[in-house]
Amino acid sequence: MNQSHPVSLPVLLLKAFSTLFGLSYRLGVWLCGVLCLLSVSLYAQDDSLKQVKDPKWLERDSLSTDSLQKVTINTAARRAADTTRPAREESDIETTIDYTAKDSIITNMFDEVVYLYGNAVVVYGDMKIEANVIEIDWRNDLVKARGTPDSTGKMRGTPVFTQQGDVFESQEMTYNFKTKKGLINGVVTQQGEGYIYGAKVKKSPENEMYLSSATYTTCNLSTPHFHIQSRKIKMVPDKAVIAGPFNLFINQKPTPLGFLFGIFPFSETRRSGIIVPVYGEDAARGFFLRQGGYYWSVNDNIAAEFLGELYTNGSWGVDFGTTYRKRYYYDGGARVRYNKRLQQETDLSQTEIQDFWVEWRHSPTPRGNGAFNANVNFGTTSFNANNSFNPMDYVSNNFQSSVSYRYAFGSVANLSLAARTSQNTQSGETNVILPNFNFAVNRFFPFKPRGASPKGWLQNINLSYGVDGVYQVNNTFTSPYPFTVANPRTQADGTPFDPNQRPDFFENFDLVRQNAQVGAVHNIPISTTIKFFKYLQLNPSFNYQEYWYPYRLDYTWVSEQNAVRVDTINQFSRAFNYNLNANFTTRLYGTVLFRDKKRLEGIRHTLVPTIGLSYSPDLSSPSFDFYQNVQVDSTGRVENLSRYLGFIRGFPGGSEAANINYSLNNIFEMKIRPKGDSAAKAEKVPLLENISISGAYNILADSLNFSNINIAARTRLIGLLDVNVNANVDPYMSIGASNTDGTLRPVRVNRLALLENAGLGYINNVSMGVNTNLTPTAFKKKEQEKRQQLQEEALSDPRMRQVLDDPTAYVDFDIPWTLNVSFTYSLNRLPFQEKQEVMTFNFGGNLSLTPTWKLAFSSGYDFVQKDLAFTTIDIIKDLHCWEMRFNWIPFGVRQSYNFDIYIKASILQDLKISRRRSWYDRPIGR
């Protein structure tokens, strides 16, 4: 049994006191611990802030590379996990923020601020900030960047802001992650070809910049030669710089040139816009606005240009051009120009001249089996003389055009369709081929084992097939007939054509179309190779041609007119021809050695003789009906005339021929060792690259068996001069026969000039060309690369076309000098005829007088006409961001001069000073 004892009051009071004392002691110890921890954290916080505010600490430059730190923060996740902070609205920061610093990273958790020191970098999406000191304020979504002064007081590590490829350098900047706005002090940036500076800049969320106290220039010097100064400038990246009222400063001095506003477009891609016209006065056509219009950038692949010109006398013109490009497939461009010029003949009459010109260039990227090419330069013969402002167009008389499509059927065959034109703007001769059809089966060896090389004459038998068809129209009405025609083609008024005058191709197209020709020829060549005694080679061949025409000719003697009527029979007609050939060839060597010479080892002569036999049948027999016997004059003389005389693809031969063909090719070389190195291997140096003599002897002809002798030679002298010589020699004597007008014509007689002590024969024509292109070889590759760069830029920049059209428009000051010299001589003569002689000397080039002065020139002299050729002189001065150019045509019908001082950058091409006097602006009669 348990018993209970009573407790006295003192004992109860003692227990209660001890319990309260224990609780108080525990609470006091806990409070002391909390206060100690709080004081330690506050002391650490105060110390870190002192370090941040201590300028001496900021100036430390002995940073350890081992202290590089990188942190990636997802702010939304960090704030969601922190339950000790009051609830805030959700952050608008869309992605993670990466930041690094070379020296140190200090975090203030209470104020939510991070301090980055030493080569600090912050990356947020496509935005990047680099500076020596960066401060990230998480609470306000701000980033602040600045540089630090060095021991000399110069700021180092100033902020660099990069976004979407644009780079901005500044003295100090602040950026808001949430609003994407920024405030930048002392910004410097490059946009396109220009440089922009602003004392204070505000950045919008759309990346637009609003600058105060701003300047704009294309000069890349720290103190630019010129600049545009404005109180306010707005910059739209990749679009334009828009300035309020501004002044032009030159060498830091203000000029009176000021405008209320200005727009300076720039872009990595093409942009549409207005092209400001050129204004002036033309002596013949009055005041004008020309070369103005609109540039339309359709998309990244296509651009178009619409230009026009207008004169006060009523003359006008339009110009449409386009460029296009599809990477890895093709690129090209086209241009169509039309001009209507009113020329005052008298006070009461005007002459109207209408001209047009078409240009088209298309180049494919090689791929697949098919390829389409175009290179077109075509128009009226008077277009360049009346409308072109390019001096190079004036000296160019011959223009060739072609449009073609080629398709390869593997390695078996090729098909091509083409249209071609040739035009001489001086003579007026125009020739159009539309279309030209060609199909060819590549050479194959029917008796050769598959996959093996041919051996023996049987396996070497090879053949191919080709057909070539054409439709041609020209405005040349020269008669191919050796007699008087009773029914010649006549003009609209019934008068016969003068063969020395050609009607305008377009104005008289209906008439010119009557001169059209169409035809096709099939070719089947068969050949093989037979070797004898290792050194002799026989090459027999058989060639078959077949001609297809939709018509043929029929001749009738008209005694009343003492002429032959030529009728065209419109029906399909075919004819054929064939010939046999066999050629023997070998190589002979002759060498002279020079053992006592230090550098010259020897001279070698290589002789390549070829002798061959060829046979052509007589297809003029009436059984073939390829020829027709017809009386050709009142004396009763009868000639056997081809029914295809003058046809475009030829016709069968009218006489049997068996020719012995010969040719001698000679090559002279020497072997020489490099100077100063007797052990080096000798090099071959050509003395005479080739000199050849060729001709034929017809063993079946009853007279005049020898053909004309052809002589050709070419070589390169001292590695600089290219020399080419050609001559044609008639081995027979000639006598003069009287024409109806009393003049003499040559008639060959069967008497060799060699047996008559008259030399080898009569030289019918001879030509010689000597030319050289002198330039430092070290710059040759660079010059070609820059030319290629211009061609690529021309696809996207219409202004570059002027440089390509006129090579003198682009000058490379890195090339010290260039010199192009050529001498041409040609002589054409027939016995008893007046000779035609041409002898010209042309030269051109440029010379760097100083690193910034360049002289370019082009001229020549005609020794027959005793007159200077078309001459141009250019003086160019490089003014760093400016360029001065003086172009002068000192004499001739194109006498003129142009003087320009302009900014090189294309964005400010219209900022220039010009003084010009073109040949169009000269008064009539002067």
C-alpha angles and dihedrals in degrees: 000000000000124000128205124219123207118246119225123231096245091057092052092051091050093053093048092051093049091051094051092047092053092051092047092050093051092047091049093050091049093049092049091052092051092048091050093051091046093051092049092051092047091050091051091048093050091048093052091049090050089054092051092049095043106101091198090060090052091053094061111122101175095095121167116231088214090069094070109134133188126192131182116200129189099197096192093055092044093054093044091056094048106087095169094073125077117260115274132187116272114276120249092214103123104195143017122291118224119198134174137178132192096214112030147323119219123189126203102199095186096055093030093234128141121200120205120194131189121021091352120189130190120188122190115168108302091345122096129180123191125185143132092253125026127177120198115200106195094182093058097027091239134141120196125192134186142154130245129233120246127217091283093051094252115137115246129191095021114182121281115193119197126185131158092348095308116120124203124186117198145161096238135354144182125201131188115215092198102048094025089225124136142191116210128184121207098000124187119186140159119229116181108313094339137086121216129198125187130179091212126011133189118202121208126209087255089061091250115147125216110197129191124202088012136171130197127197142151093216112105097207122111087238101035123213089233139003142173113239125201137163090228132028128173118203121198106193115242091003121060151320112239117197130191120215106337143173132216114239122196117194088350091302120118119239130203088249107109137146137197092236141349137202118203110185121203133165143158085230128049118272132198119245150134120288110217111230126234115243131202145110130286117202092218102035105028130229116354149190111202143162091029130124141093134317114210121196100200094182140315091294105040133047131172135198127204115194135169143177131208132190129194093236090063100265116134143166142193130210127193122184136169138183127199137180138179113187115241091008116058147317134200149126142226136206133188121189130185126183132183112196124190111203120192110229099171136351090274105034138060131192118222116213120187119193136172137182131194126199126181131167124181125171123180127210107242108257136127125002100296131068132181120201133179134181111165130175109162140142147103115332093237097051098097094043092052104034116014118104093190113098090208090065090057094057093043112089104161121066124182126195133185138173116186144167121201128188125187119208092208111278092323107077145349131219125196135178119191144170118205137182134185121193134182109197092193100053095027092232112152126182124184126189113191112189124005110188121195131174121176134180109212120243114277137179110229095189099042118107112247114263095011134099116254116261126188129009094286096055089043092061106117135173141178139185134223139171123196121189129179144178112203135183126183139162096231112111100183108149116239092198122104092215142052112284117222094204108035123171111269138198124251091275092052097254118130120254119262105233089214091058125063123204117234107273096224102034091051099033095132089056095040089053088066086066092060121128131197131184148127137219129203120209128196113177120185123186144154140184127239122186124207127193092347094277104056123075128192119198111189118183141175122206125193124190128184122190124210121194132166090223144019137200132260122194129210127179112231107199094187090063098030086231142105121252112220114206125188113223107206103215135106111277133181134189135174142207136184140181139189125221136182123178130189117202140168141156127251124192132200121184133188115195125205107199096169095054117099099217108006111081101175152309123249129199117201116197120191109188119187126186124178146172124224132181130196121180127229106253097173093096114124088238090072094044090214092121136039130208110228138165110248106183143021092264089071095250110164125205131188103235127191116243086221098050111158093004116154100243098040133246140245120291117264099212138043114254134184110182134189104212122199138180136173120200119190129193124185120195138165132206116225133173122229115267115267096010113089092173095055121105114264118249129220114245119186116231096178114007094199142341116181137183121193140169145128143242121214108214094189098052117102091217142001090039096165121079123215116287117241119206123187133172136175136175144148117241121214088342092286113069121068110204125190125178128181130176138174119206127192108211094200133079121246134210129200122255122193122247123209090260092055097256124123128245125195120254118188117229128199096258121111114227090219091061091046092057089247096125126248092324145284116314106228096181139353131183134186132185128188120179140157137184111207120193134130105279091220090067099043095089092045091052091052092048092053091048089053090049091054091052091053093047091050089067091065103023117057091196091066090066089075089057092050093046092049112036091193089065090077120057125183109208090193091072107076097205146342130193128189117188129175135173121194128187128175132169124190118182141152126196112277090008130108111260123239113217131182123185120166137164118201131182139170143155143117138262131205103225091183132351088276104030122076131180120200125183143171127185145124146184132243108213093192097049090034091223138117118257125236104306132198130177123193128188115191128187121192107218095179102247090013131056131204120205131181116189119187133182097189102193145003132062089306094055107153146121138217126198119188137170109187144155113262095220110095092220089068099035091129092059098090146111114236137181117177143162114189128188088255091058096052115105115259113269095023 
